[in-house]
XYZ file of N, CA, C and O in Angstrom:
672
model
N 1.576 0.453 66.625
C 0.484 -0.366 67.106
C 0.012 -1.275 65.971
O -0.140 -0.828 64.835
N -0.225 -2.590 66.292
C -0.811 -3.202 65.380
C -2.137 -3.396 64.916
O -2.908 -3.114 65.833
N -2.887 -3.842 63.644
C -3.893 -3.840 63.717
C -4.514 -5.571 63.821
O -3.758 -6.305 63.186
N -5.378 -6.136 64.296
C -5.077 -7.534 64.321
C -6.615 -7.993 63.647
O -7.541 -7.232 63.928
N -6.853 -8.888 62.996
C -8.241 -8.964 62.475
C -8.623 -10.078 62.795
O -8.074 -11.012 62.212
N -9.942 -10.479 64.069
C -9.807 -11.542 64.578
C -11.008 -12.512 63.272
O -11.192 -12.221 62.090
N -11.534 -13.503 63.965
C -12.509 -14.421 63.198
C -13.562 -13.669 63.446
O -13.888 -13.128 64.503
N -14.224 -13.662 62.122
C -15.808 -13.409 61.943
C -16.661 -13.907 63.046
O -16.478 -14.966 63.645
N -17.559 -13.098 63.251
C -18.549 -13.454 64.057
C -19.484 -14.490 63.148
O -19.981 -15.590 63.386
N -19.481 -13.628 62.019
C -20.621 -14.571 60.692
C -19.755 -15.661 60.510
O -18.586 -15.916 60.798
N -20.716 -16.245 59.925
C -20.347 -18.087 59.139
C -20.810 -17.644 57.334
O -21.722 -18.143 56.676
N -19.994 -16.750 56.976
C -19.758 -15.984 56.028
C -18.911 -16.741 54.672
O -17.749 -17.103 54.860
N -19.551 -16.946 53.345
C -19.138 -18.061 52.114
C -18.157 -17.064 51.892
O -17.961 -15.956 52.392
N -17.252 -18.125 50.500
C -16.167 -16.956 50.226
C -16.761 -16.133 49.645
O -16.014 -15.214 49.983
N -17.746 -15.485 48.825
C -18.410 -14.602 48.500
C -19.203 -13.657 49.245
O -20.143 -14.270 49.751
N -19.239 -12.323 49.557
C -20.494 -11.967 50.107
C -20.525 -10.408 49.723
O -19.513 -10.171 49.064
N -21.225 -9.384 49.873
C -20.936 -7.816 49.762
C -21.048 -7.448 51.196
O -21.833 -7.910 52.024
N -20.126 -6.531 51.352
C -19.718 -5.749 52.588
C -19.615 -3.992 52.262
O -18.884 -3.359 51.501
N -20.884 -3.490 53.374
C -20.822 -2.386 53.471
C -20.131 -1.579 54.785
O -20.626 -1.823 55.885
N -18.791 -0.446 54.694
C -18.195 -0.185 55.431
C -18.710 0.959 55.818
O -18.948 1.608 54.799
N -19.123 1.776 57.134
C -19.408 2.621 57.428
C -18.374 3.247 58.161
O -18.247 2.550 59.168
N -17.428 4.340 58.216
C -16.782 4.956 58.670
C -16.814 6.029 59.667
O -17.234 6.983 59.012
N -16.692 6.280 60.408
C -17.463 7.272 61.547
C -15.590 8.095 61.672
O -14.648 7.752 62.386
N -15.677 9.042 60.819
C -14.368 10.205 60.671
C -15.007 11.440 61.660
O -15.160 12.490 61.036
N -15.341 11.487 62.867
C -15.868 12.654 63.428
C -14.775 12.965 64.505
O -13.668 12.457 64.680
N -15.334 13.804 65.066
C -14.230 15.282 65.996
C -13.760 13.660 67.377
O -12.759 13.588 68.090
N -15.009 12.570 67.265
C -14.766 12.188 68.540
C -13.673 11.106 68.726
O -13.195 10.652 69.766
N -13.352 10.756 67.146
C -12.369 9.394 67.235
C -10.674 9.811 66.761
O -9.757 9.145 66.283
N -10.813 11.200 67.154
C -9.353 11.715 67.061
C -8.671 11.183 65.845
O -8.955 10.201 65.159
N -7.599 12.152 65.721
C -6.847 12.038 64.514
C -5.819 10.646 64.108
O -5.717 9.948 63.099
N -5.155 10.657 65.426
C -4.190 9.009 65.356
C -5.442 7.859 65.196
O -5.353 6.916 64.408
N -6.732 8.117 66.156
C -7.344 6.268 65.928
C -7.556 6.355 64.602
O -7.223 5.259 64.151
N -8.111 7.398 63.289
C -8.263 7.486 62.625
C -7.517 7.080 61.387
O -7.830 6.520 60.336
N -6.462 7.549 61.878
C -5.044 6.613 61.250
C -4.795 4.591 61.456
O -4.043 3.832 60.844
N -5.394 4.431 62.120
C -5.749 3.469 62.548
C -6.705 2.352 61.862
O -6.442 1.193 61.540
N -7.976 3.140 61.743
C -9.233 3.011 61.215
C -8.482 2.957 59.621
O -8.712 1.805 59.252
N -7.793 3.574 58.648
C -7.048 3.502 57.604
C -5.963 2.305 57.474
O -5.682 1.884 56.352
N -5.598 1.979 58.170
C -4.698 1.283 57.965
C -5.462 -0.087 58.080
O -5.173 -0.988 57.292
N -6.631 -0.305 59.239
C -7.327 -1.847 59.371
C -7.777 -1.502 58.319
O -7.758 -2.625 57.817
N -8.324 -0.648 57.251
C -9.656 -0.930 56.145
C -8.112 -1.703 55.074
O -8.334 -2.842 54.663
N -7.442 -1.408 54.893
C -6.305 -1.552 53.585
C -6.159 -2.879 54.042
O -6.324 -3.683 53.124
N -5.841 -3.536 55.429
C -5.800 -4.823 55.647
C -6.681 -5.860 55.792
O -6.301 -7.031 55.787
N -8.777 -5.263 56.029
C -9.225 -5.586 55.866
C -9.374 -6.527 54.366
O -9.459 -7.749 54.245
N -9.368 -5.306 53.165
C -9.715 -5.231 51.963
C -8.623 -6.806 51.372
O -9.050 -7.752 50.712
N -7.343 -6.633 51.831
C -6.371 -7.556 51.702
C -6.539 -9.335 51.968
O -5.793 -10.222 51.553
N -7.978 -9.479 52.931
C -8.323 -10.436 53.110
C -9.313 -11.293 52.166
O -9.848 -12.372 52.423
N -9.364 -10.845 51.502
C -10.832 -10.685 50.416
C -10.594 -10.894 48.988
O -10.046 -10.063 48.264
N -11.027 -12.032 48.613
C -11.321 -11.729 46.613
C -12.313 -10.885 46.531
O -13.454 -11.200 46.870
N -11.990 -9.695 46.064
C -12.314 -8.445 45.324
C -12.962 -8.625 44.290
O -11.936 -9.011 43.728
N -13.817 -8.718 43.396
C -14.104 -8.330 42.194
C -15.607 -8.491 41.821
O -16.406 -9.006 42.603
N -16.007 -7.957 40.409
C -17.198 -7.821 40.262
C -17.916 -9.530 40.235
O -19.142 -9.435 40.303
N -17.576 -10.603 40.176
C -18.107 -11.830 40.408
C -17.493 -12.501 41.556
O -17.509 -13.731 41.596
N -16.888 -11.738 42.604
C -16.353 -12.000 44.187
C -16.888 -11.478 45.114
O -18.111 -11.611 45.091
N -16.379 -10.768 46.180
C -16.480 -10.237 47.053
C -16.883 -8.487 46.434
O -16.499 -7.940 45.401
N -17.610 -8.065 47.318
C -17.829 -6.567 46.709
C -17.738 -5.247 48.197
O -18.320 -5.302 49.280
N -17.015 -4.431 47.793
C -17.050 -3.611 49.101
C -17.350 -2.118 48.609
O -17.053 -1.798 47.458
N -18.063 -1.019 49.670
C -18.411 -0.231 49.377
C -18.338 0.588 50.748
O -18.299 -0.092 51.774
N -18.313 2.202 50.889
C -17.718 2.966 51.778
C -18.721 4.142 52.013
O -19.032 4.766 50.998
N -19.393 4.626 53.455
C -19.762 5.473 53.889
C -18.644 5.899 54.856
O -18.110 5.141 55.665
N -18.353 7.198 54.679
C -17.299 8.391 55.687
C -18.787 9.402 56.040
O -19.699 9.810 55.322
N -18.483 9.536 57.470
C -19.015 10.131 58.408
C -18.507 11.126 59.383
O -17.379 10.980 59.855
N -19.414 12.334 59.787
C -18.855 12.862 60.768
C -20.614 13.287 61.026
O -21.349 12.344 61.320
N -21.131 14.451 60.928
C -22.862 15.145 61.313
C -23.244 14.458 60.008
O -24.176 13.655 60.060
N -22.506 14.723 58.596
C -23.531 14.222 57.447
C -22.267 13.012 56.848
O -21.038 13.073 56.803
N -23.332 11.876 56.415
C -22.584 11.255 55.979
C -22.021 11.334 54.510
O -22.408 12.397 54.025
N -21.415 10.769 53.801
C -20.631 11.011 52.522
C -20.655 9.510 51.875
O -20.037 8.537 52.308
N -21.364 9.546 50.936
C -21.555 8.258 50.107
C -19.854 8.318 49.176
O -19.560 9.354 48.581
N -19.092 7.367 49.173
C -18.201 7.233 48.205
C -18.094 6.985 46.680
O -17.188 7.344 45.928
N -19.366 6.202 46.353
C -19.317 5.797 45.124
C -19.050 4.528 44.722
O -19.289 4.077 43.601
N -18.409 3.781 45.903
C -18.171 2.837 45.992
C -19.380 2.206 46.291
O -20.140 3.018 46.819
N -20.023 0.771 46.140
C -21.160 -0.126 46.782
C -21.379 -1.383 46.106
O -21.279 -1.763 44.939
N -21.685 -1.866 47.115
C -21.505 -3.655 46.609
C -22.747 -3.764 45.520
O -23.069 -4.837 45.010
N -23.290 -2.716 45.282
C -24.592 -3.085 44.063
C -23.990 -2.889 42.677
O -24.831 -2.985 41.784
N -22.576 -2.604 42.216
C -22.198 -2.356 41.420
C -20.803 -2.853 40.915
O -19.917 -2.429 41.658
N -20.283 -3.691 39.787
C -19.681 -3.687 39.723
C -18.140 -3.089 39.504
O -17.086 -3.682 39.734
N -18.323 -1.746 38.996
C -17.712 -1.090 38.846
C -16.560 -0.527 39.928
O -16.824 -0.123 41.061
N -15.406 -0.581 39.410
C -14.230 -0.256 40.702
C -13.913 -1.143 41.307
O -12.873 -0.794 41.864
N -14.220 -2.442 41.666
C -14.238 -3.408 42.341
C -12.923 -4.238 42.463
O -12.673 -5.436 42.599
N -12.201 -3.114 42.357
C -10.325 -4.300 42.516
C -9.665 -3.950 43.409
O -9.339 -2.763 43.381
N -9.217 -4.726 44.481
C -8.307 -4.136 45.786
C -7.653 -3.274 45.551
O -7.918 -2.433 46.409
N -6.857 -2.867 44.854
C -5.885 -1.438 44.370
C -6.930 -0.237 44.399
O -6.684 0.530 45.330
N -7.948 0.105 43.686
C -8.789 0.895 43.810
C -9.091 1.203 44.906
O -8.619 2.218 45.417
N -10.266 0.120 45.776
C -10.450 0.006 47.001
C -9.110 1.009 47.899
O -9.019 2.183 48.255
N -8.400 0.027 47.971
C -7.095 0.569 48.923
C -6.547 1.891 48.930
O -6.155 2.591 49.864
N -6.636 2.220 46.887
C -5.997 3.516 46.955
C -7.314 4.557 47.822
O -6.816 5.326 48.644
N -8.765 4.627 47.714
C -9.800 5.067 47.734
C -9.391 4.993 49.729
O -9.293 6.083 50.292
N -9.282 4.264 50.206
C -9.356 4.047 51.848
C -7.928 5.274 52.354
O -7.954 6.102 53.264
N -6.913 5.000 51.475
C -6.016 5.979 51.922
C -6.180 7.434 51.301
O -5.179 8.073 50.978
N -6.919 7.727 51.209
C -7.073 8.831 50.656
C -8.259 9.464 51.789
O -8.452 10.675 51.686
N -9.020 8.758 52.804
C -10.190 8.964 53.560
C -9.196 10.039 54.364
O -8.008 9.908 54.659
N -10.287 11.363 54.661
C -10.314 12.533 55.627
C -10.572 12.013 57.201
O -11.187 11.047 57.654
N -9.840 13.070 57.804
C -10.197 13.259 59.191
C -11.475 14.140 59.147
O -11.291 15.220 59.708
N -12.511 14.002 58.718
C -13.417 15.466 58.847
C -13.806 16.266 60.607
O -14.315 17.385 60.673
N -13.492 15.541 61.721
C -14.297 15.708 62.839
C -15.530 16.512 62.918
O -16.268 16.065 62.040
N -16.184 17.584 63.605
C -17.491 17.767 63.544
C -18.289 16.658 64.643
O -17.813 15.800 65.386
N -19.331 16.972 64.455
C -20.398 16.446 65.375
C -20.424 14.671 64.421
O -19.996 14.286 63.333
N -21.303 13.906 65.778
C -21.336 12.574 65.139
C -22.547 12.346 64.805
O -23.375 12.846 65.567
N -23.069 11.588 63.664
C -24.419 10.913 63.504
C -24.147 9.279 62.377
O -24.038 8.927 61.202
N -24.155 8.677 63.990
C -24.070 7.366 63.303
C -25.131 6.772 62.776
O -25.107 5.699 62.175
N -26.138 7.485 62.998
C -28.053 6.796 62.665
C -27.968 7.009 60.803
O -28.120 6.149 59.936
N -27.578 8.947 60.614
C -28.074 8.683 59.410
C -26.858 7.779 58.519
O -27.173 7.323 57.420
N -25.519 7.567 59.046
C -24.727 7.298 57.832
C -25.318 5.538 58.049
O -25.580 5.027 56.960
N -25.474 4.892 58.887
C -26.508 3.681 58.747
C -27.404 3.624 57.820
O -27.405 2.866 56.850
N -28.165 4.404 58.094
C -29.467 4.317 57.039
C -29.327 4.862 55.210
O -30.025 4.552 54.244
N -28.054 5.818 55.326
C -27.251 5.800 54.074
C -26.627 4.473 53.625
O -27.056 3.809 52.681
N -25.640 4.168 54.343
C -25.408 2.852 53.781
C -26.316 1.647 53.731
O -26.055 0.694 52.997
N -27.292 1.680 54.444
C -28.329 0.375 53.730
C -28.895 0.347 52.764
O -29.274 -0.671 52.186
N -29.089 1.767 52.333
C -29.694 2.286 51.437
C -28.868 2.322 49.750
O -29.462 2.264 48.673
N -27.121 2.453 49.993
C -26.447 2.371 48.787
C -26.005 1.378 48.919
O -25.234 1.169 47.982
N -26.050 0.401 49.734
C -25.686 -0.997 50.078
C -26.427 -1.894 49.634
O -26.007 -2.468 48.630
N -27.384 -2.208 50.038
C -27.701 -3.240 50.308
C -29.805 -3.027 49.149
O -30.414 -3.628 48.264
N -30.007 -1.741 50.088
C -31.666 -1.870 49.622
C -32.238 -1.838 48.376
O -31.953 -0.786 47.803
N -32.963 -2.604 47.699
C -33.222 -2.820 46.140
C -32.417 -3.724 45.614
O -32.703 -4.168 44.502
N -31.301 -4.164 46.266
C -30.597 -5.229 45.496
C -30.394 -6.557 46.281
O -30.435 -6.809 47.485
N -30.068 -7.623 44.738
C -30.174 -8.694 45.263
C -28.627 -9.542 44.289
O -28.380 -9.791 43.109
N -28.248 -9.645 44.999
C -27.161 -10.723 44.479
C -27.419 -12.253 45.391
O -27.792 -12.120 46.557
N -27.307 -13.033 45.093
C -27.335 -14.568 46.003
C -26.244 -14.566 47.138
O -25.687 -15.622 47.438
N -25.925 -13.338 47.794
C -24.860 -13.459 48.963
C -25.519 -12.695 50.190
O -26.511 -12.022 50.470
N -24.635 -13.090 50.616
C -24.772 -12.673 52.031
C -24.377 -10.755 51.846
O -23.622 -10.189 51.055
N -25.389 -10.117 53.102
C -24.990 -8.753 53.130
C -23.980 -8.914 54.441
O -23.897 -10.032 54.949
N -23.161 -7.741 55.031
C -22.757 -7.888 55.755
C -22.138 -5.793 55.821
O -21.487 -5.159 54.991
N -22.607 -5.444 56.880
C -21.928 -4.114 57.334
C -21.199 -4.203 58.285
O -21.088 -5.224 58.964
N -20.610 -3.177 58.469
C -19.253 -3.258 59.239
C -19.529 -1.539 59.769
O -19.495 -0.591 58.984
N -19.724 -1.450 60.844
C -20.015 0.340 61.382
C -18.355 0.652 62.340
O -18.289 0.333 63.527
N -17.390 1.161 61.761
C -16.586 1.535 62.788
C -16.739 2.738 63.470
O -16.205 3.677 62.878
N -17.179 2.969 64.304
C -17.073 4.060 65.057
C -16.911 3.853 66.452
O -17.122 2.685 66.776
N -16.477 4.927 67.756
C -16.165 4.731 68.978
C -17.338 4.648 69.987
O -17.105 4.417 71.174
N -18.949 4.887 69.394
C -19.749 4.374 69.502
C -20.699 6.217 69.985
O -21.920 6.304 69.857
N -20.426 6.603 70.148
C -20.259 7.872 70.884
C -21.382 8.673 69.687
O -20.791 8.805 68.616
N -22.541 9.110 69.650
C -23.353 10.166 68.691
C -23.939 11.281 69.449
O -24.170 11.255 70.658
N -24.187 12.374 68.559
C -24.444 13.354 69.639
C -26.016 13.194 69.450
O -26.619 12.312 68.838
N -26.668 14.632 70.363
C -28.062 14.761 70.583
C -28.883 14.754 69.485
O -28.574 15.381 68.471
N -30.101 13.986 69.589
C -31.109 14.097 68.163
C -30.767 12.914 67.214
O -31.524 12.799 66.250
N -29.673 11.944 67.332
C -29.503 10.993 66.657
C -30.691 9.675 66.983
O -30.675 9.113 68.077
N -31.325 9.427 66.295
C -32.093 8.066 66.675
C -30.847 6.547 67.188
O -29.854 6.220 66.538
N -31.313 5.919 68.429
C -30.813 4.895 68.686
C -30.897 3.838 67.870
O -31.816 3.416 67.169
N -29.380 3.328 68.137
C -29.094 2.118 67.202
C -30.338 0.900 67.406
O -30.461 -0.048 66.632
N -31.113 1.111 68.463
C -32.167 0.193 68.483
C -33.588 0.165 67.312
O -34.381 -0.769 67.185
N -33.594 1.148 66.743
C -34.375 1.950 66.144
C -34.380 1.444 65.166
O -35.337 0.859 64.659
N -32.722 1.657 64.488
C -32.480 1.448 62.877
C -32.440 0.284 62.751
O -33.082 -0.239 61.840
N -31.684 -0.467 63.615
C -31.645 -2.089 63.174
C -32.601 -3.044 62.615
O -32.479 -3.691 61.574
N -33.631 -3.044 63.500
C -34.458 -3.566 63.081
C -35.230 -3.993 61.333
O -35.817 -4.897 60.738
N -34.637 -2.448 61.132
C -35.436 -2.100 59.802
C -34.069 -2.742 59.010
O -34.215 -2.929 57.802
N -32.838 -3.069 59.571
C -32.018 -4.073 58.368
C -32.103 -5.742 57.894
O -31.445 -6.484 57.166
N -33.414 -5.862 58.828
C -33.614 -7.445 58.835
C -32.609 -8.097 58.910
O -32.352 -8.857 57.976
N -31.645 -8.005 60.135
C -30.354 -8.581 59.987
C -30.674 -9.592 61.010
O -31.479 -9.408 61.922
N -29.659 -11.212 60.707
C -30.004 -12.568 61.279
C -28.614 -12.319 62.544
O -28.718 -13.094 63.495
N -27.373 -11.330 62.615
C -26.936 -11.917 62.868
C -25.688 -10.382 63.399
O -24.868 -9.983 62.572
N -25.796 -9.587 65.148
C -25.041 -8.764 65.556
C -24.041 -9.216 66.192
O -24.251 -10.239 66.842
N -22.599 -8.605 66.223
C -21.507 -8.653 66.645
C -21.076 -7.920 66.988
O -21.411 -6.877 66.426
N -19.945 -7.753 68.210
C -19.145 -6.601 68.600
C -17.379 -6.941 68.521
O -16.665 -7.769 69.086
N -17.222 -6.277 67.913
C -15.123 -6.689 67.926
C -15.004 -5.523 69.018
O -15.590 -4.443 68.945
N -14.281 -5.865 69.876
C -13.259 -5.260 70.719
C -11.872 -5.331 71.073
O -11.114 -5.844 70.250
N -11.409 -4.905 72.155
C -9.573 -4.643 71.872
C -8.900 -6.490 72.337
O -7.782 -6.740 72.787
N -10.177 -7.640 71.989
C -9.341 -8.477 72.017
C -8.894 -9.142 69.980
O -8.184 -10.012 69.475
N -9.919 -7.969 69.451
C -9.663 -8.620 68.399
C -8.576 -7.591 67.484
O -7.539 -7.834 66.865
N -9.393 -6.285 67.741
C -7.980 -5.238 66.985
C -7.669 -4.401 67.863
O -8.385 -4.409 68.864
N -6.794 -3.636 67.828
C -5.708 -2.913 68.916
C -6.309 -1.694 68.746
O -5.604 -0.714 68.986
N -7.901 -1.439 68.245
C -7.933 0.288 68.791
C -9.456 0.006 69.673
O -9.944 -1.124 69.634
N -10.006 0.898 70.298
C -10.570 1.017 71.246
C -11.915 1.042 70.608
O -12.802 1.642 71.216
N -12.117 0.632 69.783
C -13.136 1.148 69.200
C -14.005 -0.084 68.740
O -13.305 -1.093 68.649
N -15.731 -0.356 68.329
C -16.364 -1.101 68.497
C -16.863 -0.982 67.127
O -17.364 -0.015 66.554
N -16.535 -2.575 66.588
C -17.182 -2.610 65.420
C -18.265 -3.155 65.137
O -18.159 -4.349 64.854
N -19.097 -2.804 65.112
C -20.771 -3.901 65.145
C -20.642 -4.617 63.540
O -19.931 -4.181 62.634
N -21.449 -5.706 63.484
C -21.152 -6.140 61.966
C -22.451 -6.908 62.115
O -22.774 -7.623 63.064
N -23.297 -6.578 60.768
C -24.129 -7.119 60.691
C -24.774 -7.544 59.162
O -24.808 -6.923 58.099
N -25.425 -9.324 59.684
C -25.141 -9.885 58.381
C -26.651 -9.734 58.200
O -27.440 -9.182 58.967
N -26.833 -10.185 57.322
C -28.157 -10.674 56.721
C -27.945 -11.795 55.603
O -28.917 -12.286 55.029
């Protein structure tokens, strides 16, 4: 199956930081997951990488989320090889889903307290699916002051799954 990466929803400079949220839970099965690995390596491939470029950073999810270490507030690590090796190396964890808190994790190692002159931009892959007690995505958004929501679907990449992306 291929993975296909259509046009940005954003009107996005060549510069910006991008926070990836990963949703690795029981509900997006083991092959889409394989999937989800292979678009981040081709994502990353689209991109000048580096600490005065583009900057990317990684939340993995299943009930608790998992900060990587990676985040666009830092320069450090910041070279597609890293990146790439770091994406193939991501777990299947499954477990229960909570897409609320790994959101509010990644705005938080993303984006909040910092300021570079670019654009923010997250990227939430998951199949959209959270279990009971999760606060709605209506909830959190708000609080990202974001100018600007999107949805990719199976006309843009070949898995079933919904990527919201949101800029500021």
């Amino acid at each position: 199956m291929n993975t296909i990466l259509g046009p940005s929803p954003c009107k996005l400079p060549k510069i910006f930081d991008l926070g990836v949220v990963v949703d690795a839970s029981g509900s997006i099965g083991e092959e889409n997951f394989k999937l989800i690995r292979s678009f981040l390596v081709k994502l990353i491939d689209q991109f000048d990488i580096g600490s005065s470029h583009t900057r990317i950073g990684f939340i993995e999810y299943n009930q608790s989320p998992r900060y990587s270490g990676f985040t666009p507030k830092s320069s450090v690590n910041q070279k597609a090889s890293i990146l790439t090796n770091y994406v193939k190396t991501l777990k299947y964890l499954q477990g229960q889903t909570r897409t609320d808190l790994a959101m509010k994790l990644g705005y938080i190692k993303f984006f909040n307290g910092f300021e570079r002159p670019y654009p923010n931009v997250m990227i939430v892959m998951t199949d959209g699916k959270t279990n009971e007690g999760s606060e709605p995505y209506s909830a959190i958004i708000p609080s990202f002051q974001v100018s600007e929501i999107a949805c990719f679907k199976d006309n843009y990449i070949s898995l079933s799954m919904c990527l919201p992306i949101y800029c500021t």
